[in-house]
Amino acid sequence: MALSGRALLLFKLLLLLLACLLFLLELSRGKEEAFSLRNLPPFHKASSYPAGCPTTYDYIIVGGGTAGCPLAATLSHSYRVLLLERGGSPYGDRNVSYMQNFHIGLMNMAPDSPSQAFISTDGVINARARVLGGGTCINAGFYSRASPSFIQEAGWDEDLVNKSYPWVEDKIVQWPKIAPWQAALRDGLLQAGVAPFNGYTYDHVSGTKVGGTIFDETGYRHTAADLLAAGDASNLKVLLHASVHKIVFGSRQGRLKARAIGVEFTDEDGRHHQAFLNSNRDSEVIVSAGAIGTPQLLLLSGIGPKNDLKNHNIPVVLHNRYVGKGMADNPMNSIFIPTRSPPRQSLIETVGITEEGVFIEASSGFGQSSESVHCHHGIMSAEIGQLSTIPPKQRTLEAAQKYAHNKLNLPKEVFHGGFILEKIDGPMSTGHLVLTDTDVRNNPAVTFNYFSHPQDLNRCIYGIKTIERILKTNRFSELSADGAGLSMERVLNMSVQANVNLIPKHTNDTESLEQFCKDTVITIWHYHGGCHVGKVVDQHYRVLGVSGLRVVDGSIFSKSPGTNPQATVMMMGRYMGVKILRERLGRAAGV
């Protein structure tokens, strides 16, 4: 007997309720079972992908990084997922896994290293992750949530956000055993008036706090790749060394929008492959390649400013003048503090969050395990930062090698001390990203326009003056070699010489803090933008003007979340996975 319209609606609502309950039970099951890396899915080399593979997928995720791994794990509980990562595995690489090798992993310039250096057109050396787990494999490990205002401005469901953060934290985040240098900064911040002390907290609150870390008590790094163990291995295929160079679009056949149907990628041997979505209308290609990789891939796939695409002979799928625009990086300046004895190595653990939008953090010491390669680290090395004082045309390999040979003559104090860092939250200065060629393995040209906006420069000056107040506190006077404290002029001049970027310096000229800020600007790897909401993607991060294509990573941000973005980017991967599953459940029930 046919159901009436009212009865049919009630039946559909009952199905939806049942589906939601089953879904929530599935999501909560992970908390009942012990989270274990033994549940990681197998990782395959891209070359193992068979030619003309008949398998199709509900979701193809480009980029197994900070957002891509939790997103893939979540979606795999209900759908078949292909995760494509251009780098290798973080497991077994001691330069990734151990905090003491942090500098080495970041500075490794080998073609297959987990870190790919790029130099912005501003002359600032930066780095992109090239490894499963993304930026969580090469960063300083600090974990701190976004502010409530950031969550509200993003339009996110606060209840789901407050469930998605703990999903990450329960698996890979620890409380640090605070290092002496970090304790000194904590006390110095409070004495300098950056109050109150908020204790140990993940929350973004004004004052001084100790945040979380993805390094455990042994110094072992836990990364976003670990989160793949929370997925369904039977539904999740992970390919390493898979460099996606193009999103494939199907013929419109009367449709107004081009539809993404798959991707083309090359393996570690340079052979070409294709992977395709299934025919379900909800299936998607999701790009999670980061703030550099995502706009680059959209451009290479024919989505972007048409004149730029035509200059590279790329067929135009969709003209969008905003792709690659609005790029920003939180500028950072660091001040080197010599001490009477080498401090214990520490990365970011303590932070001062000021009302002016300036964050104060610190790092100290240098470590290197006996098993790692001892080598000269090229232009990424802090020991040869003085090369930045050489005019650009004279910055040759020979100059670097000469300096490396003579680096033993550097003052001993260069290696005895720590850094206090100040960085700008939400810079007003923005730039752009453009292709230099059509090889996805090569870096695009990125311009950040650091300190082009006067407000950013004013905030940098405020940060430097805050550090000056910290150095005058009893806590830091006790750390100096003679116990009498340190003059700001001395530490500024030392910091100019030790700083690593390719901007000509004005050494021994520290009367102008504005000049110091401009000369010594470096990155904290918090670049974002290039695929902004309302310009490149909609509120659900679907790419405007096409179908079957979505972006989930920091390229959609107009501001970097919190003091450090990794917590929120991982949370966003989980959050969007749950949102997508809920949306599909609703559509399947016809409501």
Coordinates of C-alpha atoms in Angstrom, one line a residue:
M1 CA 0.0 0.0 0.0
A2 CA 1.4 3.4 -1.0
L3 CA 2.3 5.7 1.9
S4 CA 0.7 9.1 2.2
G5 CA 2.9 12.2 1.8
R6 CA 2.9 12.8 5.6
A7 CA 3.7 9.2 6.3
L8 CA 6.5 9.2 3.7
L9 CA 8.0 12.3 5.2
L10 CA 7.9 10.7 8.7
F11 CA 9.5 7.5 7.3
K12 CA 12.3 9.5 5.8
L13 CA 12.9 11.4 9.0
L14 CA 13.1 8.1 10.9
L15 CA 15.6 6.8 8.4
L16 CA 17.7 10.0 8.8
L17 CA 17.6 9.7 12.6
L18 CA 18.6 6.1 12.5
A19 CA 21.5 6.9 10.0
C20 CA 22.7 9.7 12.3
L21 CA 22.7 7.5 15.3
L22 CA 24.7 4.8 13.5
F23 CA 27.1 7.5 12.3
L24 CA 27.6 9.0 15.8
L25 CA 28.1 5.5 17.2
E26 CA 30.7 4.8 14.5
L27 CA 32.5 8.1 15.3
S28 CA 32.5 7.5 19.1
R29 CA 33.7 4.0 18.7
G30 CA 37.3 5.3 18.3
K31 CA 37.2 6.6 21.9
E32 CA 36.2 3.2 23.3
E33 CA 39.0 1.4 21.4
A34 CA 42.6 2.2 22.2
F35 CA 44.1 4.4 19.6
S36 CA 47.1 2.6 18.1
L37 CA 49.5 3.3 15.2
R38 CA 49.2 -0.4 14.5
N39 CA 46.0 0.5 12.8
L40 CA 47.7 2.7 10.2
P41 CA 46.7 1.8 6.7
P42 CA 49.4 0.4 4.4
F43 CA 51.3 3.0 2.5
H44 CA 52.1 2.3 -1.2
K45 CA 54.5 3.9 -3.6
A46 CA 52.7 5.7 -6.4
S47 CA 54.5 3.5 -8.9
S48 CA 52.4 0.5 -7.6
Y49 CA 49.2 2.1 -9.0
P50 CA 48.2 -0.1 -11.9
A51 CA 47.9 1.4 -15.4
G52 CA 44.2 1.8 -16.3
C53 CA 43.2 1.0 -12.8
P54 CA 39.4 0.2 -12.8
T55 CA 38.9 1.2 -9.1
T56 CA 37.1 4.4 -8.6
Y57 CA 36.7 6.4 -5.5
D58 CA 34.1 8.5 -3.6
Y59 CA 36.8 11.0 -2.6
I60 CA 40.3 11.7 -4.0
I61 CA 42.2 13.9 -1.6
V62 CA 45.3 15.7 -3.0
G63 CA 47.8 16.2 -0.2
G64 CA 48.3 14.0 2.9
G65 CA 49.2 16.9 5.2
T66 CA 47.9 18.7 8.2
A67 CA 44.3 18.8 7.0
G68 CA 44.4 15.9 4.5
C69 CA 45.2 13.1 6.9
P70 CA 42.3 13.7 9.5
L71 CA 40.0 14.4 6.5
A72 CA 40.8 11.1 4.8
A73 CA 40.6 9.2 8.1
T74 CA 37.1 10.6 8.8
L75 CA 35.7 10.1 5.3
S76 CA 37.0 6.5 5.1
H77 CA 34.5 5.3 7.7
S78 CA 31.8 5.5 5.2
Y79 CA 33.3 5.9 1.8
R80 CA 36.2 4.8 -0.4
V81 CA 39.0 7.3 -0.2
L82 CA 42.3 7.7 -2.2
L83 CA 44.9 9.9 -0.5
L84 CA 47.7 11.2 -2.8
E85 CA 50.8 12.5 -1.1
R86 CA 53.7 14.0 -3.1
G87 CA 56.3 13.1 -0.4
G88 CA 57.3 10.0 1.4
S89 CA 56.6 8.5 4.8
P90 CA 57.7 10.3 8.0
Y91 CA 58.2 7.0 9.8
G92 CA 61.8 5.9 10.1
D93 CA 63.2 9.3 9.4
R94 CA 64.9 10.4 12.5
N95 CA 65.2 14.0 11.2
V96 CA 61.4 14.2 11.2
S97 CA 60.7 12.1 14.3
Y98 CA 63.0 13.6 16.9
M99 CA 63.0 17.2 18.2
Q100 CA 66.8 17.2 18.6
N101 CA 67.0 16.9 14.8
F102 CA 64.4 19.7 14.1
H103 CA 66.9 22.0 12.5
I104 CA 68.4 19.3 10.3
G105 CA 65.1 18.1 9.0
L106 CA 64.0 21.6 8.1
M107 CA 67.3 22.5 6.4
N108 CA 67.7 19.3 4.4
M109 CA 67.9 20.5 0.8
A110 CA 67.9 17.0 -0.9
P111 CA 65.4 16.5 -3.7
D112 CA 63.5 13.9 -1.7
S113 CA 63.7 15.6 1.6
P114 CA 60.5 16.2 3.8
S115 CA 61.1 19.9 3.5
Q116 CA 61.1 21.9 0.2
A117 CA 62.7 25.3 0.6
F118 CA 61.4 28.3 -1.3
I119 CA 62.4 31.9 -1.3
S120 CA 59.7 34.5 -1.6
T121 CA 60.3 37.4 -4.0
D122 CA 60.8 39.5 -0.8
G123 CA 64.0 37.6 -0.1
V124 CA 62.7 35.5 2.9
I125 CA 63.6 31.8 3.0
N126 CA 60.6 29.6 3.7
A127 CA 59.7 25.9 3.6
R128 CA 56.9 23.7 2.3
A129 CA 56.3 20.2 3.6
R130 CA 56.9 17.3 1.3
V131 CA 56.0 14.3 3.5
L132 CA 52.9 12.5 4.7
G133 CA 51.7 14.5 7.7
G134 CA 52.6 17.8 6.0
G135 CA 53.7 20.7 8.1
T136 CA 53.3 18.8 11.4
C137 CA 56.5 16.9 10.4
I138 CA 58.7 19.9 10.0
N139 CA 57.3 22.5 12.4
A140 CA 58.2 23.5 16.0
G141 CA 55.4 21.4 17.4
F142 CA 53.4 24.0 19.3
Y143 CA 49.7 23.3 19.7
S144 CA 47.2 26.1 20.4
R145 CA 43.6 26.5 19.4
A146 CA 42.1 29.4 17.5
S147 CA 40.3 32.2 19.3
P148 CA 36.5 32.0 19.7
S149 CA 36.2 35.1 17.4
F150 CA 38.1 33.2 14.7
I151 CA 35.6 30.3 14.9
Q152 CA 32.6 32.6 14.8
E153 CA 34.0 34.6 11.8
A154 CA 34.6 31.3 10.0
G155 CA 30.9 30.4 10.4
W156 CA 31.8 27.0 11.9
D157 CA 29.4 25.0 14.1
E158 CA 30.9 25.6 17.6
D159 CA 29.6 22.3 19.0
L160 CA 31.3 20.3 16.2
V161 CA 34.5 22.4 16.6
N162 CA 34.5 21.6 20.3
K163 CA 34.3 17.9 19.5
S164 CA 36.8 18.0 16.6
Y165 CA 39.7 19.6 18.6
P166 CA 39.7 16.8 21.3
W167 CA 39.5 14.2 18.6
V168 CA 43.0 15.4 17.5
E169 CA 44.3 16.1 21.0
D170 CA 43.4 12.7 22.4
K171 CA 45.6 11.1 19.8
I172 CA 48.7 13.2 19.3
V173 CA 49.0 16.1 21.7
Q174 CA 50.9 16.3 25.0
W175 CA 51.6 18.8 27.7
P176 CA 55.3 19.8 27.6
K177 CA 57.7 19.3 30.5
I178 CA 58.6 23.0 30.4
A179 CA 62.3 23.6 29.5
P180 CA 64.3 26.2 31.5
W181 CA 64.4 28.7 28.6
Q182 CA 60.6 28.5 28.3
A183 CA 60.2 28.9 32.1
A184 CA 62.4 32.0 31.9
L185 CA 60.3 33.5 29.1
R186 CA 57.1 32.7 31.1
D187 CA 58.5 34.6 34.1
G188 CA 60.0 37.4 32.0
L189 CA 56.7 37.9 30.2
L190 CA 54.8 38.2 33.5
Q191 CA 57.3 40.6 34.9
A192 CA 57.1 42.7 31.8
G193 CA 53.3 43.0 32.1
V194 CA 52.0 40.4 29.7
A195 CA 49.5 39.0 32.2
P196 CA 47.7 37.2 33.5
F197 CA 49.3 33.7 33.7
N198 CA 46.7 31.3 32.2
G199 CA 48.6 28.1 33.1
Y200 CA 48.6 25.1 30.7
T201 CA 45.9 25.6 28.2
Y202 CA 45.1 24.9 24.5
D203 CA 42.8 27.9 24.5
H204 CA 43.7 31.3 22.9
V205 CA 43.5 33.8 25.8
S206 CA 45.3 37.1 26.3
G207 CA 48.2 36.9 28.7
T208 CA 50.9 34.3 29.1
K209 CA 50.4 30.6 28.8
V210 CA 52.0 27.2 28.2
G211 CA 50.4 25.4 25.3
G212 CA 50.4 21.8 24.0
T213 CA 53.0 20.1 21.9
I214 CA 53.1 17.2 19.5
F215 CA 56.4 16.1 20.9
D216 CA 56.1 13.5 23.7
E217 CA 58.3 13.4 26.8
T218 CA 61.0 11.5 24.9
G219 CA 61.2 14.2 22.2
Y220 CA 59.4 12.0 19.6
R221 CA 57.1 13.8 17.2
H222 CA 53.5 12.8 16.7
T223 CA 52.2 14.0 13.4
A224 CA 48.9 14.3 11.4
A225 CA 50.0 11.1 9.7
D226 CA 49.3 9.3 13.0
L227 CA 45.6 10.3 12.6
L228 CA 45.2 8.0 9.7
A229 CA 45.2 5.1 12.2
A230 CA 41.7 6.4 13.2
G231 CA 40.4 5.6 9.7
D232 CA 39.0 2.5 8.2
A233 CA 42.0 0.9 6.5
S234 CA 39.8 -1.2 4.2
N235 CA 38.4 2.0 2.6
L236 CA 41.5 4.0 2.6
K237 CA 44.3 3.8 0.0
V238 CA 47.4 5.9 0.6
L239 CA 49.9 6.6 -2.3
L240 CA 53.3 8.2 -1.5
H241 CA 55.5 10.1 -4.0
A242 CA 52.3 10.9 -6.1
S243 CA 52.7 14.3 -7.5
V244 CA 49.3 15.5 -8.8
H245 CA 49.8 17.9 -11.7
K246 CA 46.3 18.3 -12.9
I247 CA 42.7 18.0 -11.9
V248 CA 40.7 16.3 -14.7
F249 CA 37.3 17.8 -15.7
G250 CA 34.6 15.9 -17.6
S251 CA 32.9 17.3 -20.6
R252 CA 30.0 19.6 -19.7
Q253 CA 27.4 17.8 -21.9
G254 CA 24.9 20.6 -21.4
R255 CA 25.9 21.3 -17.9
L256 CA 26.6 24.9 -16.9
K257 CA 29.6 23.9 -14.8
A258 CA 32.7 21.8 -15.5
R259 CA 32.8 18.8 -13.2
A260 CA 36.0 17.4 -11.6
I261 CA 36.1 13.7 -12.3
G262 CA 39.6 12.7 -11.3
V263 CA 43.3 13.6 -11.3
E264 CA 46.5 13.0 -13.2
F265 CA 49.7 12.3 -11.2
T266 CA 53.2 11.1 -11.7
D267 CA 55.0 8.6 -9.5
E268 CA 58.5 8.5 -8.1
D269 CA 59.8 7.2 -11.5
G270 CA 58.1 10.0 -13.5
R271 CA 55.4 7.7 -15.0
H272 CA 52.0 9.2 -15.5
H273 CA 48.8 7.8 -13.9
Q274 CA 45.1 8.8 -13.7
A275 CA 42.7 8.2 -10.8
F276 CA 38.9 8.8 -11.1
L277 CA 35.9 9.4 -9.0
N278 CA 32.9 7.1 -9.2
S279 CA 29.7 8.2 -10.9
N280 CA 28.0 9.3 -7.6
R281 CA 27.0 13.0 -7.9
D282 CA 28.3 13.6 -4.3
S283 CA 31.8 12.3 -5.1
E284 CA 34.6 14.9 -5.0
V285 CA 38.2 15.8 -5.5
I286 CA 39.3 17.6 -2.4
V287 CA 42.5 19.6 -2.6
S288 CA 44.5 19.8 0.7
A289 CA 47.9 20.7 -0.7
G290 CA 48.5 23.8 1.5
A291 CA 48.6 27.5 0.9
I292 CA 51.3 27.1 -1.8
G293 CA 50.3 23.8 -3.4
T294 CA 46.6 24.4 -3.6
P295 CA 46.4 27.6 -5.6
Q296 CA 49.3 26.3 -7.7
L297 CA 47.3 23.1 -8.6
L298 CA 44.2 25.1 -9.4
L299 CA 46.2 27.3 -11.8
L300 CA 47.8 24.2 -13.4
S301 CA 44.4 22.7 -13.8
G302 CA 43.0 25.8 -15.7
I303 CA 41.3 27.7 -12.8
G304 CA 42.6 31.2 -12.4
P305 CA 43.3 34.5 -14.2
K306 CA 42.8 33.7 -17.9
N307 CA 45.7 35.8 -19.1
D308 CA 48.1 34.2 -16.6
L309 CA 46.9 30.7 -17.8
K310 CA 47.3 31.6 -21.4
N311 CA 50.9 32.8 -20.8
H312 CA 51.7 29.2 -19.8
N313 CA 49.5 27.7 -22.5
I314 CA 47.2 26.2 -20.0
P315 CA 43.6 25.6 -21.3
V316 CA 41.2 27.8 -19.4
V317 CA 38.6 25.8 -17.5
L318 CA 37.3 28.7 -15.5
H319 CA 38.5 32.4 -15.3
N320 CA 38.9 33.4 -11.7
R321 CA 41.1 36.4 -11.1
Y322 CA 41.3 35.7 -7.3
V323 CA 43.2 32.4 -7.4
G324 CA 46.6 33.0 -5.8
K325 CA 45.7 36.5 -4.6
G326 CA 45.7 37.7 -1.0
M327 CA 48.7 35.6 0.1
A328 CA 50.0 36.5 3.5
D329 CA 52.6 35.3 6.0
N330 CA 52.8 36.2 9.7
P331 CA 56.1 38.1 9.8
M332 CA 58.5 37.2 12.6
N333 CA 61.6 38.8 14.0
S334 CA 63.9 37.1 16.4
I335 CA 66.4 38.4 18.9
F336 CA 69.3 36.3 19.9
I337 CA 70.2 36.3 23.6
P338 CA 73.7 35.0 24.5
T339 CA 73.9 33.1 27.8
R340 CA 76.7 32.1 30.2
S341 CA 76.2 28.4 29.3
P342 CA 74.4 26.6 26.5
P343 CA 70.7 26.3 27.3
R344 CA 68.8 23.0 26.9
Q345 CA 67.2 22.7 23.5
S346 CA 63.6 23.7 23.4
L347 CA 61.1 24.7 20.7
I348 CA 57.9 26.7 21.3
E349 CA 56.2 25.9 24.6
T350 CA 55.4 29.3 26.1
V351 CA 53.6 32.2 24.5
G352 CA 52.7 35.7 25.4
I353 CA 49.5 36.8 23.7
T354 CA 49.1 40.6 23.7
E355 CA 46.0 42.7 23.1
E356 CA 47.9 44.4 20.2
G357 CA 48.0 41.2 18.1
V358 CA 51.7 40.5 18.7
F359 CA 52.7 37.1 20.0
I360 CA 56.0 36.5 22.0
E361 CA 57.6 33.0 21.9
A362 CA 61.0 31.5 22.3
S363 CA 63.4 28.7 21.3
S364 CA 66.8 27.7 22.5
G365 CA 69.7 25.4 22.0
F366 CA 70.7 23.1 19.2
G367 CA 70.5 19.4 19.1
Q368 CA 71.5 16.6 16.8
S369 CA 71.3 12.8 17.4
S370 CA 74.4 10.7 16.8
E371 CA 72.7 8.7 14.1
S372 CA 71.9 11.8 11.9
V373 CA 74.1 13.1 9.2
H374 CA 76.5 15.8 10.3
C375 CA 76.7 18.3 7.5
H376 CA 76.8 21.9 6.3
H377 CA 73.3 23.0 5.7
G378 CA 73.7 25.5 2.9
I379 CA 71.7 28.8 2.8
M380 CA 69.2 27.4 5.3
S381 CA 71.8 27.3 8.0
A382 CA 71.8 29.8 10.9
E383 CA 75.6 29.5 10.9
I384 CA 75.8 31.3 7.6
G385 CA 73.1 33.8 8.0
Q386 CA 75.7 36.5 7.5
L387 CA 75.7 35.7 3.8
S388 CA 72.6 37.9 3.7
T389 CA 74.8 40.9 4.2
I390 CA 76.5 40.2 0.8
P391 CA 75.0 41.9 -2.2
P392 CA 72.5 39.5 -4.1
K393 CA 74.7 39.0 -7.2
Q394 CA 77.6 37.9 -4.9
R395 CA 75.6 35.2 -3.0
T396 CA 77.3 32.3 -4.8
L397 CA 77.9 28.7 -3.9
E398 CA 81.6 29.6 -3.6
A399 CA 80.8 32.3 -1.1
A400 CA 78.7 29.8 1.0
Q401 CA 81.4 27.2 0.9
K402 CA 84.0 29.8 2.0
Y403 CA 81.9 30.9 4.9
A404 CA 81.2 27.3 5.9
H405 CA 85.0 26.6 5.9
N406 CA 85.6 29.6 8.2
K407 CA 82.5 29.1 10.4
L408 CA 84.7 27.7 13.2
N409 CA 86.0 31.2 13.7
L410 CA 82.6 32.5 14.7
P411 CA 82.3 33.8 18.3
K412 CA 81.5 31.1 20.8
E413 CA 78.5 33.1 21.9
V414 CA 76.8 32.4 18.6
F415 CA 76.2 28.9 19.8
H416 CA 75.4 29.7 23.4
G417 CA 72.0 31.2 23.8
G418 CA 68.4 31.3 22.8
F419 CA 66.0 33.3 20.8
I420 CA 63.0 35.4 21.8
L421 CA 60.6 35.8 18.9
E422 CA 57.9 38.3 18.1
K423 CA 55.4 37.7 15.4
I424 CA 52.4 39.6 13.9
D425 CA 48.9 38.2 14.0
G426 CA 46.8 38.8 10.9
P427 CA 49.1 41.0 8.9
M428 CA 47.5 43.7 6.8
S429 CA 50.3 43.3 4.2
T430 CA 49.3 40.8 1.5
G431 CA 50.8 39.6 -1.8
H432 CA 50.2 37.0 -4.4
L433 CA 51.3 33.7 -6.0
V434 CA 51.9 33.1 -9.7
L435 CA 53.3 30.2 -11.7
T436 CA 56.9 30.3 -12.9
D437 CA 56.4 27.2 -15.1
T438 CA 54.0 24.2 -15.5
D439 CA 56.0 21.7 -13.4
V440 CA 54.1 21.1 -10.2
R441 CA 57.3 20.0 -8.5
N442 CA 58.8 23.5 -8.8
N443 CA 57.9 26.3 -6.5
P444 CA 55.7 29.1 -7.8
A445 CA 56.7 32.7 -7.3
V446 CA 55.3 33.9 -4.0
T447 CA 55.3 37.5 -2.8
F448 CA 54.2 38.4 0.7
N449 CA 55.0 42.1 0.8
Y450 CA 56.1 42.0 4.4
F451 CA 55.6 45.3 6.3
S452 CA 54.2 47.1 3.3
H453 CA 51.3 48.2 5.6
P454 CA 52.4 50.6 8.3
Q455 CA 50.2 48.9 10.9
D456 CA 52.2 45.8 10.6
L457 CA 55.4 47.7 11.1
N458 CA 54.0 49.5 14.2
R459 CA 53.1 46.2 15.7
C460 CA 56.6 44.8 15.1
I461 CA 58.0 47.8 16.9
Y462 CA 55.7 47.1 19.8
G463 CA 56.9 43.5 19.9
I464 CA 60.6 44.5 19.9
K465 CA 59.9 46.9 22.8
T466 CA 58.1 44.2 24.7
I467 CA 61.2 42.0 24.3
E468 CA 63.3 44.8 25.6
R469 CA 61.2 45.0 28.7
I470 CA 61.6 41.2 29.1
L471 CA 65.4 41.5 28.8
K472 CA 65.4 44.0 31.6
T473 CA 63.7 41.7 34.1
N474 CA 65.6 40.0 36.8
R475 CA 64.9 36.6 35.2
F476 CA 66.9 37.4 32.1
S477 CA 69.6 39.4 33.8
E478 CA 70.5 36.3 35.7
L479 CA 71.0 34.4 32.4
S480 CA 73.6 36.8 30.9
A481 CA 77.3 36.0 31.1
D482 CA 78.2 38.6 33.7
G483 CA 74.8 38.7 35.4
A484 CA 74.5 42.4 34.7
G485 CA 71.9 42.1 31.9
L486 CA 72.1 42.8 28.2
S487 CA 71.9 46.1 26.3
M488 CA 69.3 46.2 23.6
E489 CA 71.8 47.7 21.2
R490 CA 74.1 44.7 21.6
V491 CA 71.5 42.0 21.1
L492 CA 69.9 43.9 18.2
N493 CA 73.3 44.1 16.3
M494 CA 74.0 40.5 17.1
S495 CA 70.6 39.5 15.9
V496 CA 71.0 41.4 12.6
Q497 CA 74.2 39.5 11.8
A498 CA 72.7 36.1 12.8
N499 CA 69.5 36.4 11.0
V500 CA 68.7 34.2 8.0
N501 CA 67.2 35.9 5.0
L502 CA 68.4 37.3 1.7
I503 CA 67.6 40.9 2.4
P504 CA 70.6 43.3 2.5
K505 CA 71.3 44.3 6.1
H506 CA 72.1 47.5 7.9
T507 CA 74.5 46.2 10.5
N508 CA 75.5 48.4 13.4
D509 CA 72.6 50.6 12.7
T510 CA 69.9 49.7 15.3
E511 CA 68.7 53.2 16.1
S512 CA 65.7 52.6 13.9
L513 CA 63.5 49.7 15.0
E514 CA 61.6 50.1 11.8
Q515 CA 64.8 49.3 9.9
F516 CA 65.5 46.4 12.2
C517 CA 62.0 44.9 11.5
K518 CA 62.5 45.2 7.8
D519 CA 66.0 43.8 7.7
T520 CA 65.5 40.8 10.0
V521 CA 62.0 39.6 8.9
I522 CA 61.8 35.9 8.7
T523 CA 59.0 33.4 8.5
I524 CA 57.3 31.3 11.1
W525 CA 55.7 29.1 8.3
H526 CA 52.2 30.5 8.9
Y527 CA 51.5 31.5 5.3
H528 CA 47.9 31.4 4.2
G529 CA 45.5 32.6 1.6
G530 CA 45.3 32.2 -2.2
C531 CA 41.8 30.5 -2.2
H532 CA 39.7 32.8 -0.1
V533 CA 36.1 32.2 0.9
G534 CA 33.7 34.1 -1.3
K535 CA 36.3 34.6 -4.0
V536 CA 37.6 31.2 -4.9
V537 CA 35.5 28.9 -2.7
D538 CA 32.1 29.1 -1.1
Q539 CA 31.2 28.9 2.6
H540 CA 31.4 25.1 2.3
Y541 CA 34.8 25.4 0.6
R542 CA 33.5 24.1 -2.8
V543 CA 35.4 25.8 -5.6
L544 CA 33.1 28.4 -7.2
G545 CA 32.1 27.9 -10.8
V546 CA 32.8 24.2 -11.0
S547 CA 31.4 21.1 -9.4
G548 CA 32.9 18.1 -7.7
L549 CA 35.9 20.1 -6.4
R550 CA 36.5 21.4 -2.8
V551 CA 39.5 22.9 -0.9
V552 CA 40.2 22.0 2.7
D553 CA 43.4 23.7 4.0
G554 CA 44.9 27.0 5.1
S555 CA 44.6 28.5 1.6
I556 CA 41.0 29.4 2.4
F557 CA 42.1 31.5 5.5
S558 CA 42.3 35.3 5.4
K559 CA 44.0 35.1 8.8
S560 CA 46.2 32.4 10.4
P561 CA 44.3 30.9 13.3
G562 CA 45.6 31.2 16.9
T563 CA 49.2 31.7 17.8
N564 CA 50.1 28.6 15.6
P565 CA 47.7 27.2 13.0
Q566 CA 48.4 23.4 13.1
A567 CA 45.8 22.7 15.8
T568 CA 43.0 24.4 13.8
V569 CA 44.1 23.0 10.4
M570 CA 44.0 19.5 11.8
M571 CA 40.7 20.2 13.5
M572 CA 39.4 21.6 10.2
G573 CA 40.2 18.3 8.5
R574 CA 38.2 16.3 11.0
Y575 CA 35.5 19.0 11.1
M576 CA 35.0 19.0 7.4
G577 CA 35.0 15.2 7.2
V578 CA 32.2 15.0 9.7
K579 CA 30.3 17.9 7.9
I580 CA 30.6 16.2 4.6
L581 CA 29.4 12.8 6.0
R582 CA 26.4 14.5 7.7
E583 CA 25.5 16.3 4.4
R584 CA 25.5 13.1 2.5
L585 CA 23.4 11.3 5.1
G586 CA 20.9 14.1 4.9
R587 CA 20.7 13.9 1.1
A588 CA 20.5 10.1 1.1
A589 CA 17.5 10.3 3.4
G590 CA 15.9 12.9 1.0
V591 CA 15.5 15.6 3.6

